[in-house]
Short mmCIF file of N, CA and C in Angstrom, two decimals:
data_model
loop_
_atom_site.label_atom_id
_atom_site.label_comp_id
_atom_site.label_asym_id
_atom_site.label_seq_id
_atom_site.Cartn_x
_atom_site.Cartn_y
_atom_site.Cartn_z
N ILE A 810 1.88 20.58 30.57
CA ILE A 810 1.85 21.42 29.55
C ILE A 810 2.98 21.53 28.71
N PHE A 811 2.93 21.85 27.56
CA PHE A 811 4.37 22.16 27.08
C PHE A 811 4.17 22.86 25.83
N ASP A 812 5.40 23.47 25.10
CA ASP A 812 5.26 24.44 24.10
C ASP A 812 5.19 23.49 22.67
N TYR A 813 4.38 23.69 21.81
CA TYR A 813 4.26 22.95 20.59
C TYR A 813 5.65 23.27 19.82
N ASN A 814 6.17 24.13 19.88
CA ASN A 814 7.43 24.47 19.03
C ASN A 814 8.59 23.85 19.84
N SER A 815 8.30 23.26 21.04
CA SER A 815 9.43 22.67 21.66
C SER A 815 8.93 21.66 22.62
N ARG A 816 8.75 20.60 22.31
CA ARG A 816 8.04 19.62 23.28
C ARG A 816 8.87 19.27 24.60
N TYR A 817 10.21 19.59 24.49
CA TYR A 817 10.92 19.25 25.80
C TYR A 817 10.90 20.52 26.82
N THR A 818 10.56 21.60 26.34
CA THR A 818 10.20 22.89 27.19
C THR A 818 8.78 22.78 27.98
N LEU A 819 9.08 21.68 28.94
CA LEU A 819 8.04 21.53 29.86
C LEU A 819 7.77 22.76 31.08
N ALA A 820 6.75 22.75 31.67
CA ALA A 820 6.30 23.79 32.64
C ALA A 820 5.81 23.13 33.79
N LYS A 821 6.08 23.54 35.06
CA LYS A 821 5.46 23.40 35.98
C LYS A 821 4.30 24.39 36.34
N VAL A 822 2.95 23.94 36.53
CA VAL A 822 2.02 25.02 36.50
C VAL A 822 1.04 24.89 37.71
N ASP A 823 0.86 25.58 38.56
CA ASP A 823 -0.18 25.69 39.67
C ASP A 823 -1.64 26.42 39.30
N PHE A 824 -2.36 25.78 38.92
CA PHE A 824 -3.57 26.32 38.30
C PHE A 824 -4.81 26.33 39.19
N THR A 825 -5.19 27.70 39.49
CA THR A 825 -6.44 27.84 40.67
C THR A 825 -7.31 28.60 39.57
N PRO A 826 -8.46 27.81 39.17
CA PRO A 826 -9.71 28.39 38.40
C PRO A 826 -10.42 29.34 39.09
N TYR A 827 -11.05 30.52 38.60
CA TYR A 827 -12.34 31.09 39.45
C TYR A 827 -13.00 31.76 38.62
N LEU A 828 -14.08 31.90 38.77
CA LEU A 828 -15.27 32.82 37.98
C LEU A 828 -15.14 34.25 38.48
N LEU A 829 -15.54 34.98 37.77
CA LEU A 829 -15.71 36.52 38.12
C LEU A 829 -17.00 36.85 38.80
N SER A 830 -18.10 35.64 38.55
CA SER A 830 -19.38 35.94 38.77
C SER A 830 -19.69 34.54 39.36
N PRO A 831 -20.83 34.49 40.42
CA PRO A 831 -21.30 33.23 40.86
C PRO A 831 -22.06 32.66 39.84
N ASP A 832 -22.76 33.63 38.89
CA ASP A 832 -23.76 33.09 38.04
C ASP A 832 -23.09 32.44 36.57
N ILE A 833 -23.54 31.30 36.56
CA ILE A 833 -22.61 30.37 35.45
C ILE A 833 -23.62 29.92 34.55
N SER A 834 -24.95 30.52 34.29
CA SER A 834 -26.11 30.31 33.67
C SER A 834 -25.54 30.60 32.17
N ASN A 835 -24.87 31.60 31.80
CA ASN A 835 -24.63 32.18 30.62
C ASN A 835 -23.08 32.19 30.41
N LEU A 836 -22.42 31.03 30.69
CA LEU A 836 -20.96 31.24 30.53
C LEU A 836 -20.38 30.58 29.20
N THR A 837 -19.84 31.46 28.78
CA THR A 837 -19.23 31.21 27.20
C THR A 837 -17.98 31.25 26.90
N LEU A 838 -17.35 30.19 26.55
CA LEU A 838 -15.72 30.56 26.14
C LEU A 838 -15.28 30.81 24.93
N SER A 839 -14.13 31.85 25.01
CA SER A 839 -13.95 32.74 24.10
C SER A 839 -12.35 32.24 23.37
N GLY A 840 -12.23 32.48 22.14
CA GLY A 840 -10.94 32.16 21.49
C GLY A 840 -10.63 31.10 21.03
N SER A 841 -9.78 30.54 20.41
CA SER A 841 -9.31 29.32 19.48
C SER A 841 -9.02 28.16 20.41
N THR A 842 -9.62 27.17 20.17
CA THR A 842 -8.86 25.84 20.84
C THR A 842 -7.83 25.35 19.93
N GLU A 843 -7.52 26.05 18.87
CA GLU A 843 -6.76 25.10 17.77
C GLU A 843 -5.22 25.84 18.41
N PRO A 844 -4.03 24.90 17.80
CA PRO A 844 -2.79 25.67 18.13
C PRO A 844 -2.62 26.79 17.28
N ALA A 845 -1.56 27.65 17.51
CA ALA A 845 -1.35 28.67 16.46
C ALA A 845 -0.63 28.19 15.67
N ASN A 846 0.46 27.47 15.79
CA ASN A 846 1.07 26.85 14.42
C ASN A 846 0.59 25.90 13.73
N LYS A 847 0.08 26.22 12.25
CA LYS A 847 -0.29 25.40 11.32
C LYS A 847 0.86 24.74 10.96
N PHE A 848 0.54 23.56 10.08
CA PHE A 848 1.46 22.79 9.29
C PHE A 848 1.90 23.76 8.13
N VAL A 849 3.58 23.51 7.98
CA VAL A 849 4.36 24.42 6.99
C VAL A 849 5.04 23.52 5.94
N MET A 850 4.97 23.64 4.71
CA MET A 850 5.63 23.02 3.91
C MET A 850 6.15 23.89 2.82
N LEU A 851 7.49 24.16 3.03
CA LEU A 851 8.15 25.18 2.04
C LEU A 851 9.21 24.23 1.19
N ASN A 852 9.25 24.14 0.28
CA ASN A 852 9.76 23.21 -0.51
C ASN A 852 9.92 21.77 -0.17
N ARG A 853 10.61 21.42 0.46
CA ARG A 853 10.92 20.02 0.66
C ARG A 853 10.91 19.79 2.49
N THR A 854 11.07 21.03 2.92
CA THR A 854 10.82 21.33 4.50
C THR A 854 9.91 21.46 5.17
N ILE A 855 9.23 20.49 6.27
CA ILE A 855 7.90 20.49 6.55
C ILE A 855 8.30 20.54 8.14
N GLY A 856 6.72 20.67 8.61
CA GLY A 856 6.62 20.92 10.14
C GLY A 856 5.32 21.38 10.79
N GLY A 857 4.97 21.18 11.96
CA GLY A 857 3.90 21.89 12.50
C GLY A 857 2.91 21.24 12.74
N THR A 858 1.61 21.62 12.87
CA THR A 858 0.24 21.17 13.50
C THR A 858 -0.63 20.68 12.33
N ILE A 859 -1.33 19.57 12.06
CA ILE A 859 -2.13 18.99 11.30
C ILE A 859 -3.63 19.00 11.59
N GLY A 860 -4.58 19.76 10.89
CA GLY A 860 -5.76 19.75 11.47
C GLY A 860 -6.69 19.34 10.47
N GLY A 861 -6.20 19.43 9.51
CA GLY A 861 -7.13 18.81 8.33
C GLY A 861 -6.30 17.51 7.64
N THR A 862 -6.16 17.37 6.31
CA THR A 862 -5.58 16.32 5.47
C THR A 862 -4.35 16.99 4.80
N VAL A 863 -3.24 16.17 4.92
CA VAL A 863 -1.98 16.79 4.43
C VAL A 863 -1.28 15.24 3.66
N VAL A 864 -1.22 15.70 2.40
CA VAL A 864 -0.66 14.33 1.51
C VAL A 864 0.79 14.64 1.14
N LEU A 865 1.50 13.65 1.64
CA LEU A 865 3.06 13.69 0.91
C LEU A 865 3.47 12.91 -0.09
N SER A 866 3.90 13.13 -1.13
CA SER A 866 3.97 12.59 -2.36
C SER A 866 5.35 12.14 -2.49
N LYS A 867 5.69 11.03 -3.07
CA LYS A 867 7.05 10.45 -3.52
C LYS A 867 7.69 11.32 -4.54
N ARG A 868 6.99 12.17 -5.23
CA ARG A 868 7.36 13.08 -6.40
C ARG A 868 8.30 14.35 -5.64
N LEU A 869 7.86 14.55 -4.35
CA LEU A 869 8.95 15.76 -3.84
C LEU A 869 9.73 15.06 -2.74
N SER A 870 9.49 14.05 -2.38
CA SER A 870 10.46 13.28 -1.54
C SER A 870 12.12 13.31 -2.06
N PRO A 871 12.96 13.54 -0.84
CA PRO A 871 12.95 13.39 0.53
C PRO A 871 12.19 14.73 1.06
N TYR A 872 11.46 14.84 2.11
CA TYR A 872 11.03 15.61 3.04
C TYR A 872 12.05 15.98 4.18
N PHE A 873 12.44 17.02 4.74
CA PHE A 873 13.21 17.25 5.85
C PHE A 873 12.27 17.85 6.67
N VAL A 874 11.97 17.21 7.86
CA VAL A 874 11.14 17.58 9.01
C VAL A 874 11.75 18.43 9.92
N THR A 875 11.48 19.91 10.22
CA THR A 875 12.53 20.72 10.89
C THR A 875 11.78 21.19 12.21
N ARG A 876 10.45 20.90 12.09
CA ARG A 876 9.51 20.97 13.68
C ARG A 876 8.81 20.01 13.80
N ASP A 877 8.46 19.43 15.24
CA ASP A 877 7.53 18.60 15.22
C ASP A 877 6.45 18.46 14.45
N ILE A 878 5.93 17.47 13.88
CA ILE A 878 4.61 17.12 13.21
C ILE A 878 3.63 16.83 14.30
N ASN A 879 2.76 17.49 14.39
CA ASN A 879 1.49 17.08 15.74
C ASN A 879 -0.06 16.91 14.88
N ILE A 880 0.00 15.69 14.94
CA ILE A 880 -1.41 15.47 14.28
C ILE A 880 -2.74 15.57 14.88
N LEU A 881 -3.57 16.72 14.86
CA LEU A 881 -4.57 16.61 16.07
C LEU A 881 -5.60 15.87 15.69
N PRO A 882 -6.37 15.06 16.65
CA PRO A 882 -7.50 14.49 16.35
C PRO A 882 -8.23 14.45 15.12
N SER A 883 -8.69 15.59 14.65
CA SER A 883 -9.22 16.08 13.30
C SER A 883 -8.49 15.82 12.48
N GLY A 884 -6.90 15.43 12.49
CA GLY A 884 -6.26 15.64 11.32
C GLY A 884 -5.75 14.08 10.95
N LYS A 885 -5.42 14.49 9.62
CA LYS A 885 -4.93 13.16 8.96
C LYS A 885 -3.42 13.42 8.12
N LEU A 886 -2.40 12.74 8.31
CA LEU A 886 -1.19 12.75 7.37
C LEU A 886 -1.13 11.38 6.97
N VAL A 887 -1.22 11.52 5.35
CA VAL A 887 -1.24 10.53 4.28
C VAL A 887 0.41 10.69 4.00
N LEU A 888 1.26 9.60 3.79
CA LEU A 888 2.48 9.54 3.26
C LEU A 888 2.00 8.38 2.22
N GLU A 889 2.38 8.79 0.81
CA GLU A 889 2.37 8.10 0.00
C GLU A 889 3.41 6.97 -0.47
N ALA A 890 3.63 5.92 -1.28
CA ALA A 890 4.25 4.78 -1.31
C ALA A 890 5.71 5.40 -1.99
N GLY A 891 6.81 5.28 -1.31
CA GLY A 891 8.17 5.55 -1.65
C GLY A 891 8.46 6.95 -0.99
N VAL A 892 7.92 7.59 -0.04
CA VAL A 892 7.75 8.79 0.82
C VAL A 892 9.06 8.39 1.73
N ARG A 893 10.16 9.69 1.84
CA ARG A 893 11.32 9.59 2.67
C ARG A 893 11.13 10.74 3.62
N LEU A 894 11.05 10.49 4.90
CA LEU A 894 11.07 11.66 5.99
C LEU A 894 12.10 11.33 6.76
N GLU A 895 13.05 12.82 6.75
CA GLU A 895 14.26 12.77 7.69
C GLU A 895 14.14 13.93 8.57
N PHE A 896 14.49 13.34 9.77
CA PHE A 896 14.35 13.97 10.82
C PHE A 896 15.78 14.51 11.64
N PRO A 897 15.80 15.58 12.23
CA PRO A 897 16.96 15.97 12.99
C PRO A 897 16.72 15.19 14.25
N MET A 898 17.58 15.22 15.14
CA MET A 898 17.68 14.35 16.56
C MET A 898 16.71 14.94 17.35
N HIS A 899 16.17 16.27 17.42
CA HIS A 899 15.27 16.84 18.44
C HIS A 899 13.81 16.90 17.95
N VAL A 900 13.41 16.18 16.72
CA VAL A 900 12.23 16.44 16.03
C VAL A 900 11.36 15.22 15.76
N GLY A 901 10.22 15.10 16.30
CA GLY A 901 9.36 13.81 16.02
C GLY A 901 7.97 14.16 15.51
N ILE A 902 7.33 12.97 15.58
CA ILE A 902 5.62 13.07 15.25
C ILE A 902 4.79 12.63 16.26
N MET A 903 3.71 13.63 16.66
CA MET A 903 2.82 13.13 18.00
C MET A 903 1.61 12.94 16.91
N VAL A 904 0.86 11.61 17.08
CA VAL A 904 -0.14 11.43 16.43
C VAL A 904 -1.14 11.24 17.42
N HIS A 905 -2.46 12.32 17.07
CA HIS A 905 -3.67 12.00 17.90
C HIS A 905 -4.83 11.70 17.22
N GLY A 906 -4.30 12.06 15.74
CA GLY A 906 -5.55 11.56 14.62
C GLY A 906 -5.07 10.35 13.66
N GLN A 907 -4.80 10.55 12.39
CA GLN A 907 -4.60 9.55 11.63
C GLN A 907 -3.21 9.61 11.19
N LEU A 908 -2.56 8.60 11.04
CA LEU A 908 -1.28 8.39 10.00
C LEU A 908 -1.46 7.33 9.16
N ILE A 909 -1.64 7.33 7.90
CA ILE A 909 -1.41 6.65 7.12
C ILE A 909 -0.70 6.27 6.07
N ALA A 910 0.16 5.29 6.18
CA ALA A 910 1.26 5.14 5.55
C ALA A 910 0.93 4.25 4.36
N GLU A 911 1.11 4.70 3.04
CA GLU A 911 0.61 3.55 2.05
C GLU A 911 2.02 3.00 1.35
N GLY A 912 2.82 2.76 1.88
CA GLY A 912 4.17 1.98 1.22
C GLY A 912 3.55 0.51 0.90
N THR A 913 4.48 -0.01 0.06
CA THR A 913 4.26 -1.22 -0.51
C THR A 913 5.71 -2.05 -0.48
N GLU A 914 5.68 -3.44 -0.85
CA GLU A 914 6.67 -4.20 -0.83
C GLU A 914 7.83 -3.64 -1.41
N THR A 915 7.61 -2.96 -2.83
CA THR A 915 8.46 -2.36 -3.42
C THR A 915 8.88 -0.93 -3.36
N GLU A 916 8.02 -0.24 -2.88
CA GLU A 916 8.29 1.09 -2.44
C GLU A 916 7.70 1.25 -0.98
N ASN A 917 9.05 1.57 -0.14
CA ASN A 917 8.72 1.42 1.31
C ASN A 917 8.65 3.14 1.56
N ILE A 918 8.20 3.16 2.61
CA ILE A 918 8.05 4.52 3.49
C ILE A 918 9.42 4.22 4.37
N THR A 919 10.03 5.59 4.53
CA THR A 919 11.24 5.27 5.29
C THR A 919 11.13 6.89 6.22
N LEU A 920 11.20 6.47 7.48
CA LEU A 920 11.47 7.60 8.51
C LEU A 920 12.74 7.31 8.94
N THR A 921 13.83 8.25 8.80
CA THR A 921 15.20 8.13 9.36
C THR A 921 15.75 9.52 9.87
N LEU A 922 16.76 9.28 10.70
CA LEU A 922 17.47 10.44 11.20
C LEU A 922 18.24 11.32 10.12
N HIS A 923 17.90 12.52 9.90
CA HIS A 923 18.95 13.03 9.08
C HIS A 923 20.14 13.42 9.42
N GLU A 924 21.34 12.74 8.77
CA GLU A 924 22.49 12.83 9.34
C GLU A 924 23.43 13.67 8.42
N PRO A 925 23.68 14.97 8.55
CA PRO A 925 24.15 15.98 7.54
C PRO A 925 25.77 15.55 7.65
N THR A 926 26.63 15.86 6.55
CA THR A 926 27.93 15.64 6.56
C THR A 926 28.73 16.83 7.34
N GLN A 927 29.66 16.60 7.92
CA GLN A 927 30.50 17.40 8.65
C GLN A 927 31.59 18.29 7.42
N ASN A 928 31.66 17.88 6.71
CA ASN A 928 32.55 18.30 5.38
C ASN A 928 32.04 18.46 3.96
N VAL A 929 31.81 19.48 3.60
CA VAL A 929 31.11 19.63 2.49
C VAL A 929 32.19 20.62 1.37
N GLY A 930 32.80 20.20 0.30
CA GLY A 930 33.45 21.12 -0.35
C GLY A 930 34.56 21.89 0.61
N ASN A 931 34.15 23.00 0.66
CA ASN A 931 35.39 23.97 1.27
C ASN A 931 34.69 24.54 2.86
N VAL A 932 33.74 23.86 3.39
CA VAL A 932 33.46 24.07 4.71
C VAL A 932 33.04 22.90 5.29
N ARG A 933 33.64 22.90 6.73
CA ARG A 933 33.35 21.79 7.55
C ARG A 933 33.24 22.37 9.30
N LEU A 934 32.46 21.27 10.06
CA LEU A 934 32.61 21.22 11.37
C LEU A 934 33.55 20.15 12.02
N VAL A 935 34.51 20.69 12.99
CA VAL A 935 35.59 19.89 13.53
C VAL A 935 35.15 20.15 15.16
N ASP A 936 35.70 18.96 15.60
CA ASP A 936 35.87 19.04 17.15
C ASP A 936 34.83 18.94 17.88
N GLY A 937 33.53 18.31 17.37
CA GLY A 937 32.17 18.63 18.06
C GLY A 937 31.68 17.02 18.55
N LYS A 938 30.70 17.45 19.27
CA LYS A 938 30.33 15.94 19.92
C LYS A 938 29.60 15.01 18.87
N GLY A 939 29.32 15.32 17.92
CA GLY A 939 28.76 14.84 16.87
C GLY A 939 28.53 15.48 15.55
N PRO A 940 28.05 15.14 14.30
CA PRO A 940 28.24 15.59 13.35
C PRO A 940 27.14 17.04 13.19
N TRP A 941 26.37 17.35 14.19
CA TRP A 941 25.54 18.64 13.97
C TRP A 941 26.19 19.79 14.77
N GLU A 942 27.38 19.68 15.20
CA GLU A 942 28.19 20.79 15.94
C GLU A 942 29.49 20.55 15.96
N GLY A 943 29.89 21.80 16.30
CA GLY A 943 31.59 21.99 16.19
C GLY A 943 32.10 23.17 15.86
N ARG A 944 33.47 23.32 15.75
CA ARG A 944 33.97 24.60 15.26
C ARG A 944 34.06 24.54 13.80
N VAL A 945 33.57 25.95 13.29
CA VAL A 945 33.56 25.80 11.73
C VAL A 945 34.90 26.32 11.20
N GLU A 946 35.32 25.78 10.04
CA GLU A 946 36.43 25.81 9.19
C GLU A 946 35.97 26.04 7.67
N VAL A 947 37.04 26.63 7.17
CA VAL A 947 36.93 26.73 5.52
C VAL A 947 38.22 26.48 5.08
N ARG A 948 38.04 26.18 3.87
CA ARG A 948 39.47 25.77 3.31
C ARG A 948 39.52 26.79 2.35
N ARG A 949 40.97 27.25 2.27
CA ARG A 949 41.34 28.40 1.13
C ARG A 949 42.78 28.22 1.08
N GLY A 950 42.95 28.15 -0.32
CA GLY A 950 44.40 27.95 -0.99
C GLY A 950 44.96 26.45 -0.49
N GLY A 951 43.99 25.37 -0.26
CA GLY A 951 44.26 24.12 0.18
C GLY A 951 44.59 23.76 1.60
N ARG A 952 44.23 25.11 2.48
CA ARG A 952 44.49 24.76 3.74
C ARG A 952 43.13 25.30 4.50
N TRP A 953 42.89 24.39 5.57
CA TRP A 953 41.58 24.66 6.59
C TRP A 953 42.06 25.78 7.62
N GLY A 954 41.10 26.63 7.95
CA GLY A 954 41.61 27.57 9.18
C GLY A 954 40.10 27.81 9.70
N THR A 955 40.25 27.94 11.00
CA THR A 955 38.81 28.43 11.72
C THR A 955 38.25 29.97 11.38
N VAL A 956 37.04 29.99 11.31
CA VAL A 956 36.22 31.06 10.72
C VAL A 956 36.28 31.92 12.27
N CYS A 957 36.43 33.12 12.29
CA CYS A 957 36.38 34.34 13.36
C CYS A 957 34.91 34.34 13.49
N SER A 958 34.76 34.22 14.93
CA SER A 958 33.07 34.23 15.25
C SER A 958 32.82 35.94 15.02
N LYS A 959 33.80 36.69 15.12
CA LYS A 959 33.30 38.25 15.13
C LYS A 959 32.22 38.38 14.24
N GLY A 960 31.33 38.91 14.52
CA GLY A 960 29.82 39.26 13.66
C GLY A 960 29.40 37.88 13.15
N TRP A 961 29.45 37.14 13.48
CA TRP A 961 28.79 35.58 13.06
C TRP A 961 27.46 35.78 13.53
N ASP A 962 26.51 35.46 13.17
CA ASP A 962 25.12 35.55 13.44
C ASP A 962 24.46 34.50 13.01
N ALA A 963 23.00 34.58 13.27
CA ALA A 963 22.03 33.38 13.03
C ALA A 963 21.72 33.12 11.39
N VAL A 964 21.89 34.23 10.70
CA VAL A 964 22.03 34.32 9.11
C VAL A 964 23.14 33.52 8.52
N ASP A 965 24.40 33.50 9.22
CA ASP A 965 25.30 32.83 8.78
C ASP A 965 25.36 31.45 9.27
N THR A 966 24.74 31.17 10.30
CA THR A 966 24.70 29.88 10.97
C THR A 966 23.72 28.65 10.00
N MET A 967 22.65 29.73 9.49
CA MET A 967 21.50 28.94 8.69
C MET A 967 21.90 28.76 7.19
N ILE A 968 23.05 29.65 6.67
CA ILE A 968 23.64 29.12 5.46
C ILE A 968 24.48 28.09 5.45
N LEU A 969 25.41 28.35 6.48
CA LEU A 969 26.33 27.00 6.87
C LEU A 969 25.63 25.79 7.05
N CYS A 970 24.40 25.71 7.74
CA CYS A 970 23.80 24.54 7.81
C CYS A 970 23.08 23.88 6.65
N LYS A 971 22.66 24.53 5.78
CA LYS A 971 22.28 24.60 4.48
C LYS A 971 23.16 23.84 3.73
N GLN A 972 24.48 24.50 3.83
CA GLN A 972 25.64 24.11 3.08
C GLN A 972 25.79 22.47 3.56
N LEU A 973 25.82 22.20 4.94
CA LEU A 973 25.95 21.01 5.22
C LEU A 973 25.14 20.27 5.30
N GLY A 974 23.99 20.28 4.74
CA GLY A 974 22.86 19.34 4.51
C GLY A 974 21.73 19.39 5.53
N TYR A 975 21.72 20.19 6.52
CA TYR A 975 20.73 20.57 7.82
C TYR A 975 19.52 21.43 6.91
N PRO A 976 18.55 21.04 7.12
CA PRO A 976 17.40 21.79 6.63
C PRO A 976 17.32 23.10 7.38
N ASP A 977 17.52 23.07 8.54
CA ASP A 977 17.25 24.32 9.45
C ASP A 977 18.45 24.46 10.60
N TYR A 978 18.67 25.35 11.17
CA TYR A 978 19.57 25.21 12.39
C TYR A 978 18.64 25.23 13.68
N TYR A 979 19.52 24.85 14.55
CA TYR A 979 18.71 24.69 15.90
C TYR A 979 18.89 25.78 16.93
N GLU A 980 20.35 26.22 17.05
CA GLU A 980 20.88 27.27 17.78
C GLU A 980 22.41 27.09 17.34
N TYR A 981 22.84 28.37 17.83
CA TYR A 981 24.23 28.81 17.59
C TYR A 981 24.90 29.46 18.83
N LEU A 982 26.14 28.94 18.85
CA LEU A 982 27.21 29.64 20.22
C LEU A 982 28.16 30.32 19.39
N SER A 983 28.52 31.51 19.70
CA SER A 983 29.62 32.09 19.34
C SER A 983 30.83 32.55 20.49
N ARG A 984 31.92 32.04 20.13
CA ARG A 984 33.04 32.04 21.20
C ARG A 984 33.98 33.17 20.81
#
């Protein structure tokens, strides 16, 4: 068992099924068997569960995959020639249905790690383990200085991540 929103969040489960009645002659199942989170495409940011057909065109490429793409057995993801998908390190594709890649010799399909820059104009991340983390600094009057974390929240993090080229933020820590 795993959480569709975070495939690394695994759970150990002891499951003991039982019936409320010994009579199973008219047993019915209720509820949906479809996952709650559907496929989302907002501008060029994509992710979620595909149960039908989704076509990604070169016209809107590159796409930034911010959540796992899960293609159900009934689902089909079509990548047209020239499409580029950029994934952060914690996101991937799970294929149980169809993944159709229509690339050609001259128009490849590219699946790549999205590596945002650590320094964009007047804002940067420093002293992190990689380009995706670190202490926030801003340049003012030609000098770099650390941002005070007092009052820093998820909205500030989202704005910073967009400035640095991330399609979304994963988590933030305030010290």
